[in-house]
C-alpha cells in the first residue's frame, strides 16, 4: 500500500522548520538558521547520502531514560542524582566532574541491580530499532558512545546490532559493590569526538542530546541534536524536536532517491 507523505516548511527568525506528515503522523525537524548559511536542506541530504558511519548517544537519545538516574531510583537516591544529571546535560559544569559526583552518591550500590534494570523493558525511542535496520540496509555502519555504563550500552548495542560501542566501566570491590569510580578514562565529550574519528575520518552522522555530545556533533559531517538542550541546538546542523526517529528515517530514505 502506498504511503502518504506531505512536507510543510516554515521559516521563523531563527530556524527553518520541516513538518512532515507521514501516514497522518507528524514529525518536526528544525534547521537552525545559523547553520543554514553554510548548509542548505539540499546540502544536508547530499551529506547524509555520503555518510558511511552513524554514531549515537544512548541516554535520552536511543533510549528514553537516563541510566544513572534509574540506578539511583533503585538505590532510593533518585532526586539527588537526577538534579546533578540535569546540570551536567545542560553543560553547567564539566561532565567528568558531574559523573564522579553522582557515582559518589551511588557508592556501595550492588552490582546485581543491573539484573533488574536490564530485565525491565528498556524504553527504546520510537523507531530506533527501525532506524538501525534501515542504516544497515543502506550500508551505513553504526556505533553507540555514551557517558553512561558498559552494562547498558552493550545490552542496547546487541539488541540494535550496532557495529561498535563505548562507555564507562564501573569499578566494583570484591563484594560487588560500586566503589564510586570507573576503570580507565571517563567517556566525556572529547572522548566521544575521538571515538567518532576512530570510526571514520570521512563522512559521518552523529546524534545526541546533551552538552557532552557537542564535540562529536561539531566533528561529524552531519550533527543532529535529538530533543537537544538549548546549548546543543546551537551547534547542530539540524534538530529533531519529537521523541521519534521517524523524521530522520524519512530524510535518510529521501537522500537515496
PDB file of C-alpha atoms in Angstrom:
ATOM      1  CA  UNK A   1       0.000   0.000   0.000  1.00  0.00           C
ATOM      2  CA  UNK A   2       1.382   3.432  -0.998  1.00  0.00           C
ATOM      3  CA  UNK A   3       2.370   5.671   1.896  1.00  0.00           C
ATOM      4  CA  UNK A   4       1.026   9.207   2.143  1.00  0.00           C
ATOM      5  CA  UNK A   5       3.774  11.797   2.588  1.00  0.00           C
ATOM      6  CA  UNK A   6       3.400  15.570   2.962  1.00  0.00           C
ATOM      7  CA  UNK A   7       6.054  18.184   3.715  1.00  0.00           C
ATOM      8  CA  UNK A   8       5.408  21.674   5.132  1.00  0.00           C
ATOM      9  CA  UNK A   9       8.240  24.180   5.507  1.00  0.00           C
ATOM     10  CA  UNK A  10       8.024  27.173   7.877  1.00  0.00           C
ATOM     11  CA  UNK A  11      10.630  29.872   8.472  1.00  0.00           C
ATOM     12  CA  UNK A  12      10.975  31.736  11.790  1.00  0.00           C
ATOM     13  CA  UNK A  13      13.553  34.421  12.665  1.00  0.00           C
ATOM     14  CA  UNK A  14      15.939  31.769  13.982  1.00  0.00           C
ATOM     15  CA  UNK A  15      15.058  28.462  12.356  1.00  0.00           C
ATOM     16  CA  UNK A  16      13.695  26.666   9.340  1.00  0.00           C
ATOM     17  CA  UNK A  17      11.147  24.021  10.377  1.00  0.00           C
ATOM     18  CA  UNK A  18      10.232  20.968   8.336  1.00  0.00           C
ATOM     19  CA  UNK A  19       6.956  19.420   9.428  1.00  0.00           C
ATOM     20  CA  UNK A  20       6.473  16.067   7.731  1.00  0.00           C
ATOM     21  CA  UNK A  21       3.189  14.203   7.793  1.00  0.00           C
ATOM     22  CA  UNK A  22       3.659  10.518   7.030  1.00  0.00           C
ATOM     23  CA  UNK A  23       0.579   8.313   7.207  1.00  0.00           C
ATOM     24  CA  UNK A  24      -1.097  11.023   9.348  1.00  0.00           C
ATOM     25  CA  UNK A  25       1.814  11.093  11.852  1.00  0.00           C
ATOM     26  CA  UNK A  26       3.507  14.493  12.233  1.00  0.00           C
ATOM     27  CA  UNK A  27       7.258  14.751  12.813  1.00  0.00           C
ATOM     28  CA  UNK A  28       9.067  18.067  13.244  1.00  0.00           C
ATOM     29  CA  UNK A  29      12.677  18.651  12.199  1.00  0.00           C
ATOM     30  CA  UNK A  30      14.276  22.049  12.795  1.00  0.00           C
ATOM     31  CA  UNK A  31      17.270  23.533  10.983  1.00  0.00           C
ATOM     32  CA  UNK A  32      18.999  26.368  12.902  1.00  0.00           C
ATOM     33  CA  UNK A  33      19.400  29.384  10.634  1.00  0.00           C
ATOM     34  CA  UNK A  34      22.985  29.853  11.850  1.00  0.00           C
ATOM     35  CA  UNK A  35      23.796  26.608  10.059  1.00  0.00           C
ATOM     36  CA  UNK A  36      21.596  27.445   7.087  1.00  0.00           C
ATOM     37  CA  UNK A  37      24.222  29.907   5.898  1.00  0.00           C
ATOM     38  CA  UNK A  38      26.672  27.020   5.483  1.00  0.00           C
ATOM     39  CA  UNK A  39      24.429  24.100   4.610  1.00  0.00           C
ATOM     40  CA  UNK A  40      21.012  24.244   2.970  1.00  0.00           C
ATOM     41  CA  UNK A  41      18.403  21.498   3.218  1.00  0.00           C
ATOM     42  CA  UNK A  42      19.514  20.037  -0.127  1.00  0.00           C
ATOM     43  CA  UNK A  43      23.143  20.025   1.039  1.00  0.00           C
ATOM     44  CA  UNK A  44      22.151  18.125   4.187  1.00  0.00           C
ATOM     45  CA  UNK A  45      20.549  15.416   2.077  1.00  0.00           C
ATOM     46  CA  UNK A  46      23.692  15.202  -0.047  1.00  0.00           C
ATOM     47  CA  UNK A  47      25.831  14.975   3.109  1.00  0.00           C
ATOM     48  CA  UNK A  48      23.619  12.246   4.563  1.00  0.00           C
ATOM     49  CA  UNK A  49      23.937  10.334   1.312  1.00  0.00           C
ATOM     50  CA  UNK A  50      27.741  10.288   1.714  1.00  0.00           C
ATOM     51  CA  UNK A  51      27.776   9.158   5.366  1.00  0.00           C
ATOM     52  CA  UNK A  52      29.370   5.759   5.992  1.00  0.00           C
ATOM     53  CA  UNK A  53      29.043   5.755   9.805  1.00  0.00           C
ATOM     54  CA  UNK A  54      26.284   6.882  12.181  1.00  0.00           C
ATOM     55  CA  UNK A  55      27.307   7.439  15.811  1.00  0.00           C
ATOM     56  CA  UNK A  56      24.662   7.803  18.529  1.00  0.00           C
ATOM     57  CA  UNK A  57      24.492   8.851  22.135  1.00  0.00           C
ATOM     58  CA  UNK A  58      22.485   6.440  24.293  1.00  0.00           C
ATOM     59  CA  UNK A  59      20.583   8.012  27.186  1.00  0.00           C
ATOM     60  CA  UNK A  60      17.672  10.260  26.163  1.00  0.00           C
ATOM     61  CA  UNK A  61      18.619   9.604  22.540  1.00  0.00           C
ATOM     62  CA  UNK A  62      18.316   5.925  21.600  1.00  0.00           C
ATOM     63  CA  UNK A  63      16.508   5.158  24.856  1.00  0.00           C
ATOM     64  CA  UNK A  64      14.071   7.367  26.726  1.00  0.00           C
ATOM     65  CA  UNK A  65      15.766   7.297  30.111  1.00  0.00           C
ATOM     66  CA  UNK A  66      18.962   8.314  31.889  1.00  0.00           C
ATOM     67  CA  UNK A  67      20.541   5.070  33.071  1.00  0.00           C
ATOM     68  CA  UNK A  68      22.350   6.560  36.050  1.00  0.00           C
ATOM     69  CA  UNK A  69      19.096   8.127  37.268  1.00  0.00           C
ATOM     70  CA  UNK A  70      17.392   4.725  37.116  1.00  0.00           C
ATOM     71  CA  UNK A  71      20.236   3.183  39.114  1.00  0.00           C
ATOM     72  CA  UNK A  72      19.719   5.962  41.643  1.00  0.00           C
ATOM     73  CA  UNK A  73      15.982   5.252  41.759  1.00  0.00           C
ATOM     74  CA  UNK A  74      16.719   1.685  42.804  1.00  0.00           C
ATOM     75  CA  UNK A  75      19.099   2.999  45.445  1.00  0.00           C
ATOM     76  CA  UNK A  76      16.488   5.406  46.811  1.00  0.00           C
ATOM     77  CA  UNK A  77      18.544   8.445  45.708  1.00  0.00           C
ATOM     78  CA  UNK A  78      16.784   9.440  42.510  1.00  0.00           C
ATOM     79  CA  UNK A  79      16.089  13.119  43.240  1.00  0.00           C
ATOM     80  CA  UNK A  80      19.653  13.807  44.325  1.00  0.00           C
ATOM     81  CA  UNK A  81      21.250  12.165  41.296  1.00  0.00           C
ATOM     82  CA  UNK A  82      18.699  13.392  38.732  1.00  0.00           C
ATOM     83  CA  UNK A  83      19.357  17.005  39.744  1.00  0.00           C
ATOM     84  CA  UNK A  84      23.080  16.530  39.057  1.00  0.00           C
ATOM     85  CA  UNK A  85      22.321  14.797  35.743  1.00  0.00           C
ATOM     86  CA  UNK A  86      20.222  17.756  34.599  1.00  0.00           C
ATOM     87  CA  UNK A  87      23.036  20.144  35.440  1.00  0.00           C
ATOM     88  CA  UNK A  88      25.564  18.009  33.569  1.00  0.00           C
ATOM     89  CA  UNK A  89      23.432  17.659  30.420  1.00  0.00           C
ATOM     90  CA  UNK A  90      22.876  21.412  30.266  1.00  0.00           C
ATOM     91  CA  UNK A  91      26.633  21.960  30.311  1.00  0.00           C
ATOM     92  CA  UNK A  92      26.716  23.903  33.573  1.00  0.00           C
ATOM     93  CA  UNK A  93      29.779  22.008  34.818  1.00  0.00           C
ATOM     94  CA  UNK A  94      32.404  19.624  33.392  1.00  0.00           C
ATOM     95  CA  UNK A  95      30.830  16.251  32.580  1.00  0.00           C
ATOM     96  CA  UNK A  96      33.588  14.220  34.269  1.00  0.00           C
ATOM     97  CA  UNK A  97      33.179  16.186  37.481  1.00  0.00           C
ATOM     98  CA  UNK A  98      29.409  15.689  37.468  1.00  0.00           C
ATOM     99  CA  UNK A  99      29.708  11.957  36.715  1.00  0.00           C
ATOM    100  CA  UNK A 100      32.061  11.341  39.638  1.00  0.00           C
ATOM    101  CA  UNK A 101      29.795  13.418  41.877  1.00  0.00           C
ATOM    102  CA  UNK A 102      26.866  11.141  41.019  1.00  0.00           C
ATOM    103  CA  UNK A 103      28.935   7.985  41.395  1.00  0.00           C
ATOM    104  CA  UNK A 104      29.978   9.047  44.891  1.00  0.00           C
ATOM    105  CA  UNK A 105      26.280   9.298  45.784  1.00  0.00           C
ATOM    106  CA  UNK A 106      25.817   5.731  44.471  1.00  0.00           C
ATOM    107  CA  UNK A 107      28.877   4.297  46.198  1.00  0.00           C
ATOM    108  CA  UNK A 108      28.021   0.896  47.650  1.00  0.00           C
ATOM    109  CA  UNK A 109      25.372   0.095  45.033  1.00  0.00           C
ATOM    110  CA  UNK A 110      25.264  -3.659  44.487  1.00  0.00           C
ATOM    111  CA  UNK A 111      26.213  -4.919  41.040  1.00  0.00           C
ATOM    112  CA  UNK A 112      23.145  -7.173  40.985  1.00  0.00           C
ATOM    113  CA  UNK A 113      20.948  -4.096  40.408  1.00  0.00           C
ATOM    114  CA  UNK A 114      21.773  -4.444  36.717  1.00  0.00           C
ATOM    115  CA  UNK A 115      19.827  -7.707  36.521  1.00  0.00           C
ATOM    116  CA  UNK A 116      16.619  -5.904  37.453  1.00  0.00           C
ATOM    117  CA  UNK A 117      17.321  -2.877  35.271  1.00  0.00           C
ATOM    118  CA  UNK A 118      18.159  -4.870  32.153  1.00  0.00           C
ATOM    119  CA  UNK A 119      15.343  -7.352  32.720  1.00  0.00           C
ATOM    120  CA  UNK A 120      12.855  -4.474  32.635  1.00  0.00           C
ATOM    121  CA  UNK A 121      11.720  -3.392  29.189  1.00  0.00           C
ATOM    122  CA  UNK A 122      14.299  -0.789  28.151  1.00  0.00           C
ATOM    123  CA  UNK A 123      12.287   2.171  26.774  1.00  0.00           C
ATOM    124  CA  UNK A 124      13.657   2.486  23.253  1.00  0.00           C
ATOM    125  CA  UNK A 125      12.924   5.747  21.460  1.00  0.00           C
ATOM    126  CA  UNK A 126      10.182   5.346  18.850  1.00  0.00           C
ATOM    127  CA  UNK A 127      11.550   3.898  15.597  1.00  0.00           C
ATOM    128  CA  UNK A 128      15.085   3.422  16.985  1.00  0.00           C
ATOM    129  CA  UNK A 129      15.112  -0.254  16.024  1.00  0.00           C
ATOM    130  CA  UNK A 130      13.707   0.537  12.578  1.00  0.00           C
ATOM    131  CA  UNK A 131      16.351   3.241  12.117  1.00  0.00           C
ATOM    132  CA  UNK A 132      19.226   0.854  12.824  1.00  0.00           C
ATOM    133  CA  UNK A 133      17.756  -1.730  10.456  1.00  0.00           C
ATOM    134  CA  UNK A 134      17.497   0.868   7.679  1.00  0.00           C
ATOM    135  CA  UNK A 135      21.020   2.163   8.304  1.00  0.00           C
ATOM    136  CA  UNK A 136      22.308  -1.378   7.927  1.00  0.00           C
ATOM    137  CA  UNK A 137      20.311  -1.832   4.735  1.00  0.00           C
ATOM    138  CA  UNK A 138      21.813   1.398   3.369  1.00  0.00           C
ATOM    139  CA  UNK A 139      25.317   0.134   4.132  1.00  0.00           C
ATOM    140  CA  UNK A 140      25.917   2.632   6.946  1.00  0.00           C
ATOM    141  CA  UNK A 141      27.765   1.228   9.955  1.00  0.00           C
ATOM    142  CA  UNK A 142      26.506   2.163  13.420  1.00  0.00           C
ATOM    143  CA  UNK A 143      28.091   2.920  16.784  1.00  0.00           C
ATOM    144  CA  UNK A 144      26.886   3.900  20.250  1.00  0.00           C
ATOM    145  CA  UNK A 145      29.050   6.060  22.509  1.00  0.00           C
ATOM    146  CA  UNK A 146      27.876   7.015  25.968  1.00  0.00           C
ATOM    147  CA  UNK A 147      28.937   8.766  29.130  1.00  0.00           C
ATOM    148  CA  UNK A 148      26.890   6.027  30.811  1.00  0.00           C
ATOM    149  CA  UNK A 149      27.970   2.477  31.526  1.00  0.00           C
ATOM    150  CA  UNK A 150      29.043  -0.601  29.594  1.00  0.00           C
ATOM    151  CA  UNK A 151      26.309  -2.809  31.072  1.00  0.00           C
ATOM    152  CA  UNK A 152      23.502  -0.815  29.441  1.00  0.00           C
ATOM    153  CA  UNK A 153      25.377   0.220  26.312  1.00  0.00           C
ATOM    154  CA  UNK A 154      26.436  -3.319  25.402  1.00  0.00           C
ATOM    155  CA  UNK A 155      22.891  -4.555  26.104  1.00  0.00           C
ATOM    156  CA  UNK A 156      21.353  -1.975  23.749  1.00  0.00           C
ATOM    157  CA  UNK A 157      24.101  -2.400  21.142  1.00  0.00           C
ATOM    158  CA  UNK A 158      23.368  -6.134  20.979  1.00  0.00           C
ATOM    159  CA  UNK A 159      19.638  -5.532  20.502  1.00  0.00           C
ATOM    160  CA  UNK A 160      20.143  -2.899  17.792  1.00  0.00           C
ATOM    161  CA  UNK A 161      23.025  -4.704  16.085  1.00  0.00           C
ATOM    162  CA  UNK A 162      25.477  -1.811  16.444  1.00  0.00           C
ATOM    163  CA  UNK A 163      28.927  -2.376  14.979  1.00  0.00           C
ATOM    164  CA  UNK A 164      30.796  -0.657  17.828  1.00  0.00           C
ATOM    165  CA  UNK A 165      30.157   0.811  21.257  1.00  0.00           C
ATOM    166  CA  UNK A 166      31.991   2.628  24.023  1.00  0.00           C
ATOM    167  CA  UNK A 167      31.014   3.628  27.563  1.00  0.00           C
ATOM    168  CA  UNK A 168      32.364   3.940  31.091  1.00  0.00           C
ATOM    169  CA  UNK A 169      33.202   0.784  33.011  1.00  0.00           C
ATOM    170  CA  UNK A 170      32.064   0.947  36.619  1.00  0.00           C
ATOM    171  CA  UNK A 171      34.527  -0.179  39.271  1.00  0.00           C
ATOM    172  CA  UNK A 172      33.347  -2.663  41.914  1.00  0.00           C
ATOM    173  CA  UNK A 173      35.014  -4.012  45.023  1.00  0.00           C
ATOM    174  CA  UNK A 174      35.453  -7.728  45.745  1.00  0.00           C
ATOM    175  CA  UNK A 175      31.929  -7.878  47.209  1.00  0.00           C
ATOM    176  CA  UNK A 176      30.355  -6.496  44.041  1.00  0.00           C
ATOM    177  CA  UNK A 177      29.699  -3.042  45.476  1.00  0.00           C
ATOM    178  CA  UNK A 178      30.291   0.137  43.471  1.00  0.00           C
ATOM    179  CA  UNK A 179      33.424   1.993  44.591  1.00  0.00           C
ATOM    180  CA  UNK A 180      32.146   5.339  43.309  1.00  0.00           C
ATOM    181  CA  UNK A 181      34.632   5.362  40.440  1.00  0.00           C
ATOM    182  CA  UNK A 182      35.234   3.987  36.944  1.00  0.00           C
ATOM    183  CA  UNK A 183      38.012   1.921  35.394  1.00  0.00           C
ATOM    184  CA  UNK A 184      40.078   3.932  32.938  1.00  0.00           C
ATOM    185  CA  UNK A 185      39.441   7.375  31.450  1.00  0.00           C
ATOM    186  CA  UNK A 186      35.940   8.823  31.642  1.00  0.00           C
ATOM    187  CA  UNK A 187      33.977   8.944  28.379  1.00  0.00           C
ATOM    188  CA  UNK A 188      33.346  12.672  28.187  1.00  0.00           C
ATOM    189  CA  UNK A 189      32.705  14.985  25.258  1.00  0.00           C
ATOM    190  CA  UNK A 190      36.243  14.873  23.927  1.00  0.00           C
ATOM    191  CA  UNK A 191      36.323  11.084  24.223  1.00  0.00           C
ATOM    192  CA  UNK A 192      33.113  10.936  22.179  1.00  0.00           C
ATOM    193  CA  UNK A 193      34.682  13.105  19.474  1.00  0.00           C
ATOM    194  CA  UNK A 194      37.788  10.913  19.386  1.00  0.00           C
ATOM    195  CA  UNK A 195      35.652   7.756  19.229  1.00  0.00           C
ATOM    196  CA  UNK A 196      33.775   9.147  16.232  1.00  0.00           C
ATOM    197  CA  UNK A 197      37.108   9.738  14.476  1.00  0.00           C
ATOM    198  CA  UNK A 198      38.184   6.154  15.167  1.00  0.00           C
ATOM    199  CA  UNK A 199      35.013   5.011  13.397  1.00  0.00           C
ATOM    200  CA  UNK A 200      35.750   7.126  10.338  1.00  0.00           C
ATOM    201  CA  UNK A 201      37.675  10.245   9.352  1.00  0.00           C
ATOM    202  CA  UNK A 202      35.385  10.592   6.326  1.00  0.00           C
ATOM    203  CA  UNK A 203      31.681  11.472   6.230  1.00  0.00           C
ATOM    204  CA  UNK A 204      29.841  10.701   9.469  1.00  0.00           C
ATOM    205  CA  UNK A 205      26.473  11.308  11.114  1.00  0.00           C
ATOM    206  CA  UNK A 206      26.308  11.987  14.860  1.00  0.00           C
ATOM    207  CA  UNK A 207      23.198  12.215  17.043  1.00  0.00           C
ATOM    208  CA  UNK A 208      22.954  13.302  20.681  1.00  0.00           C
ATOM    209  CA  UNK A 209      21.071  15.437  23.179  1.00  0.00           C
ATOM    210  CA  UNK A 210      23.446  16.646  25.891  1.00  0.00           C
ATOM    211  CA  UNK A 211      26.285  19.133  26.238  1.00  0.00           C
ATOM    212  CA  UNK A 212      28.866  16.324  26.229  1.00  0.00           C
ATOM    213  CA  UNK A 213      27.676  15.423  22.704  1.00  0.00           C
ATOM    214  CA  UNK A 214      28.620  18.816  21.261  1.00  0.00           C
ATOM    215  CA  UNK A 215      32.232  17.919  20.316  1.00  0.00           C
ATOM    216  CA  UNK A 216      31.166  14.924  18.224  1.00  0.00           C
ATOM    217  CA  UNK A 217      28.236  16.821  16.662  1.00  0.00           C
ATOM    218  CA  UNK A 218      30.648  19.538  15.554  1.00  0.00           C
ATOM    219  CA  UNK A 219      33.171  16.984  14.267  1.00  0.00           C
ATOM    220  CA  UNK A 220      30.631  14.991  12.271  1.00  0.00           C
ATOM    221  CA  UNK A 221      29.659  15.795   8.698  1.00  0.00           C
ATOM    222  CA  UNK A 222      26.051  15.997   9.918  1.00  0.00           C
ATOM    223  CA  UNK A 223      25.410  16.675  13.607  1.00  0.00           C
ATOM    224  CA  UNK A 224      21.857  16.201  14.869  1.00  0.00           C
ATOM    225  CA  UNK A 225      20.501  17.457  18.190  1.00  0.00           C
ATOM    226  CA  UNK A 226      17.828  14.975  19.266  1.00  0.00           C
ATOM    227  CA  UNK A 227      15.410  16.660  21.668  1.00  0.00           C
ATOM    228  CA  UNK A 228      18.542  18.612  22.496  1.00  0.00           C
ATOM    229  CA  UNK A 229      19.253  21.045  25.272  1.00  0.00           C
ATOM    230  CA  UNK A 230      19.392  24.688  24.067  1.00  0.00           C
ATOM    231  CA  UNK A 231      23.187  24.792  24.103  1.00  0.00           C
ATOM    232  CA  UNK A 232      23.317  21.637  21.949  1.00  0.00           C
ATOM    233  CA  UNK A 233      20.955  23.040  19.321  1.00  0.00           C
ATOM    234  CA  UNK A 234      23.315  25.972  18.800  1.00  0.00           C
ATOM    235  CA  UNK A 235      25.965  23.586  17.471  1.00  0.00           C
ATOM    236  CA  UNK A 236      23.751  21.227  15.456  1.00  0.00           C
ATOM    237  CA  UNK A 237      23.173  21.081  11.708  1.00  0.00           C
ATOM    238  CA  UNK A 238      19.593  20.005  12.364  1.00  0.00           C
ATOM    239  CA  UNK A 239      17.355  19.434  15.375  1.00  0.00           C
ATOM    240  CA  UNK A 240      14.737  16.732  15.865  1.00  0.00           C
ATOM    241  CA  UNK A 241      12.060  18.112  18.177  1.00  0.00           C
ATOM    242  CA  UNK A 242       9.925  14.992  18.607  1.00  0.00           C
ATOM    243  CA  UNK A 243      10.933  11.850  20.607  1.00  0.00           C
ATOM    244  CA  UNK A 244      10.930   9.748  17.448  1.00  0.00           C
ATOM    245  CA  UNK A 245      13.365   8.814  14.693  1.00  0.00           C
ATOM    246  CA  UNK A 246      10.625   8.706  12.053  1.00  0.00           C
ATOM    247  CA  UNK A 247      11.669  12.036  10.557  1.00  0.00           C
ATOM    248  CA  UNK A 248      15.314  11.002  10.316  1.00  0.00           C
ATOM    249  CA  UNK A 249      14.357   7.723   8.648  1.00  0.00           C
ATOM    250  CA  UNK A 250      12.345   9.604   6.030  1.00  0.00           C
ATOM    251  CA  UNK A 251      15.192  12.058   5.456  1.00  0.00           C
ATOM    252  CA  UNK A 252      17.689   9.230   5.014  1.00  0.00           C
ATOM    253  CA  UNK A 253      15.453   7.452   2.546  1.00  0.00           C
ATOM    254  CA  UNK A 254      14.786  10.686   0.634  1.00  0.00           C
ATOM    255  CA  UNK A 255      18.550  11.263   0.373  1.00  0.00           C
ATOM    256  CA  UNK A 256      18.802   7.969  -1.540  1.00  0.00           C
ATOM    257  CA  UNK A 257      16.181   8.919  -4.136  1.00  0.00           C
TER     258      UNK A 257
END
